[in-house]
Coordinates of C-alpha atoms in Angstrom, one line a residue:
M1 CA 85.6 99.4 122.7
N2 CA 87.4 99.3 119.4
Q3 CA 86.4 98.2 115.9
N4 CA 87.8 94.7 116.4
D5 CA 85.2 94.2 119.1
M6 CA 82.4 94.7 116.7
V7 CA 80.7 92.4 114.2
S8 CA 78.7 93.5 111.2
L9 CA 76.1 92.0 109.0
P10 CA 76.0 92.5 105.2
P11 CA 74.3 95.6 104.0
Q12 CA 70.7 95.2 102.8
N13 CA 71.6 95.2 99.1
S14 CA 74.7 92.8 99.3
N15 CA 72.9 90.0 97.7
R16 CA 69.8 90.6 95.6
D17 CA 68.7 86.9 96.0
H18 CA 69.0 87.0 99.8
D19 CA 65.9 87.4 101.9
H20 CA 67.0 90.0 104.4
S21 CA 63.6 90.0 106.3
K22 CA 65.0 87.3 108.5
D23 CA 68.1 89.3 109.2
T24 CA 66.0 92.2 110.4
E25 CA 64.1 89.8 112.7
L26 CA 67.3 88.3 114.0
L27 CA 68.9 91.7 114.6
A28 CA 65.8 92.9 116.5
T29 CA 66.1 89.7 118.6
A30 CA 69.8 90.2 119.1
A31 CA 69.3 93.9 120.0
E32 CA 66.6 93.0 122.5
L33 CA 68.7 90.4 124.1
Y34 CA 71.6 92.8 124.3
R35 CA 69.4 95.4 125.9
N36 CA 68.3 92.8 128.5
L37 CA 71.8 91.8 129.2
R38 CA 72.9 95.4 129.7
Q39 CA 70.0 96.1 131.9
A40 CA 70.6 93.0 134.0
A41 CA 74.2 94.2 134.4
G42 CA 72.9 97.6 135.6
L43 CA 74.2 99.6 132.7
T44 CA 72.1 102.1 130.8
L45 CA 71.6 101.9 127.0
E46 CA 73.7 105.1 126.7
E47 CA 76.7 103.1 127.8
A48 CA 76.0 100.4 125.3
V49 CA 76.9 100.3 121.6
V50 CA 74.0 99.0 119.6
Q51 CA 73.6 100.2 116.1
T52 CA 71.0 98.0 114.6
S53 CA 70.4 100.4 111.7
G54 CA 74.1 100.0 110.8
Y55 CA 73.9 96.2 111.6
T56 CA 76.5 96.6 114.4
V57 CA 76.3 94.9 117.8
P58 CA 79.2 94.5 120.2
L59 CA 81.0 91.2 119.6
E60 CA 80.5 89.4 123.0
E61 CA 76.8 90.3 123.0
T62 CA 76.5 89.2 119.5
I63 CA 77.8 85.8 120.4
T64 CA 75.5 85.5 123.4
A65 CA 72.5 86.7 121.4
C66 CA 73.1 84.3 118.5
Q67 CA 73.5 81.4 120.9
E68 CA 70.2 82.4 122.5
V69 CA 68.5 82.6 119.1
I70 CA 69.9 79.2 118.1
K71 CA 68.5 77.7 121.3
S72 CA 65.0 78.9 120.5
Q73 CA 65.3 78.7 116.6
P74 CA 67.8 75.9 115.9
D75 CA 66.9 76.0 112.2
N76 CA 67.7 79.7 111.7
P77 CA 70.6 79.9 109.3
H78 CA 71.1 83.7 109.9
A79 CA 71.9 83.1 113.6
Y80 CA 74.6 80.6 112.6
F81 CA 75.9 83.0 110.0
M82 CA 76.1 85.9 112.5
L83 CA 77.7 83.6 115.1
G84 CA 80.3 82.6 112.5
N85 CA 81.0 86.3 111.8
A86 CA 81.6 86.9 115.5
Q87 CA 83.7 83.8 116.0
R88 CA 85.8 84.9 113.0
Q89 CA 86.4 88.3 114.7
Q90 CA 87.5 86.4 117.8
Q91 CA 89.9 84.3 115.7
D92 CA 87.9 81.2 116.5
I93 CA 88.4 80.0 113.0
D94 CA 87.2 76.4 113.5
G95 CA 84.1 77.7 115.3
A96 CA 83.5 80.2 112.4
I97 CA 83.8 77.5 109.8
A98 CA 81.5 75.2 111.7
S99 CA 78.9 77.9 112.1
Y100 CA 79.1 78.9 108.4
R101 CA 78.8 75.2 107.4
K102 CA 75.6 74.9 109.6
A103 CA 74.2 78.1 108.0
L104 CA 74.8 76.5 104.6
E105 CA 73.3 73.2 105.7
L106 CA 70.1 75.1 106.6
A107 CA 70.2 77.5 103.6
P108 CA 72.1 75.7 100.8
D109 CA 71.3 78.3 98.1
N110 CA 72.6 81.3 100.0
Y111 CA 75.6 82.7 98.0
Y112 CA 76.6 85.0 100.8
F113 CA 77.1 82.1 103.2
Y114 CA 79.2 80.3 100.6
R115 CA 81.3 83.4 100.0
H116 CA 82.1 83.9 103.6
L117 CA 83.0 80.3 104.1
S118 CA 85.1 80.0 101.0
T119 CA 86.9 83.3 101.7
L120 CA 87.7 82.2 105.3
L121 CA 89.0 78.8 104.0
Y122 CA 91.1 80.7 101.4
Q123 CA 92.6 83.0 104.0
E124 CA 93.4 80.0 106.1
E125 CA 95.1 78.4 103.1
R126 CA 92.7 75.5 103.3
L127 CA 92.5 75.7 99.5
D128 CA 91.1 72.2 98.8
E129 CA 88.2 72.9 101.1
A130 CA 87.7 76.3 99.6
I131 CA 87.5 74.8 96.1
T132 CA 84.9 72.3 97.4
V133 CA 82.8 75.0 98.9
C134 CA 82.9 77.0 95.6
Q135 CA 82.0 73.9 93.6
Q136 CA 79.0 73.3 95.9
A137 CA 77.9 77.0 95.4
L138 CA 78.0 76.4 91.6
Q139 CA 75.6 73.5 92.0
S140 CA 72.9 76.0 93.2
Q141 CA 74.0 79.1 91.2
P142 CA 75.8 77.9 88.0
E143 CA 75.6 81.3 86.4
N144 CA 77.0 83.4 89.3
P145 CA 80.2 85.1 88.0
L146 CA 81.4 85.8 91.6
I147 CA 81.6 82.1 92.4
Y148 CA 83.6 81.5 89.2
S149 CA 85.9 84.4 90.1
A150 CA 86.5 83.1 93.7
L151 CA 87.0 79.5 92.4
G152 CA 89.5 80.8 89.8
K153 CA 91.5 82.8 92.3
I154 CA 91.7 79.8 94.7
Q155 CA 92.8 77.5 91.9
L156 CA 95.4 80.0 90.7
Q157 CA 96.7 80.2 94.3
K158 CA 96.9 76.4 94.5
G159 CA 98.9 76.3 91.3
N160 CA 96.1 75.0 89.0
Q161 CA 96.8 77.5 86.3
A162 CA 94.6 76.1 83.5
E163 CA 91.6 75.6 85.7
G164 CA 92.1 78.9 87.5
M165 CA 92.3 80.9 84.2
A166 CA 89.3 79.0 82.7
N167 CA 87.2 79.9 85.7
C168 CA 88.3 83.5 85.7
K169 CA 87.5 83.7 82.0
K170 CA 84.0 82.2 82.8
A171 CA 83.5 84.8 85.5
V172 CA 84.2 87.6 83.0
E173 CA 82.0 86.1 80.4
L174 CA 79.1 85.8 82.9
A175 CA 79.7 89.3 84.2
E176 CA 79.3 90.9 80.8
G177 CA 76.3 93.1 80.8
V178 CA 75.9 92.7 84.6
T179 CA 76.7 95.5 87.0
I180 CA 79.1 94.0 89.6
P181 CA 81.4 96.2 91.7
L182 CA 85.0 95.6 90.7
Q183 CA 85.9 94.7 94.4
A184 CA 83.3 92.0 94.4
L185 CA 85.3 90.0 91.8
C186 CA 88.2 89.7 94.3
F187 CA 88.4 88.5 97.9

């Protein structure tokens, strides 16, 4: 199994406004489902790769586990988010976008969900959609410099120099006095 067959969740401190308690619950559920699948297949846990402390679960099992969690908890945005991450790894871009959108529908104030969706749309050169997602994110978090940074970068890529520069400038202004890792200001 190689790294491309794995999917990861964000580290616990990736978004200070995000409630990670549900992630832990979902990971426990995913890990349990994974163990049950491996056991049903007659494989021992030593043959499996489950690293819940590192938020890593094999890709196929992640998809299966997320689908099972969604069946029992259809309003769990974290299950859709994890499913989107796994679909993205499988290059199921439309599936990932749909899953991220469902996660956002259920948790419209979650910056991390917006970031993943806008980044994926940007990478797929669906710039108008990425701009719309950033603008939606700003409705719930109008003082988040990372959103302005992403929006500025997308607008610059699209050729909207004035808007892109204005949003990049706004990102820098909002980031003054706030500790933000440099790599967080870029995709």
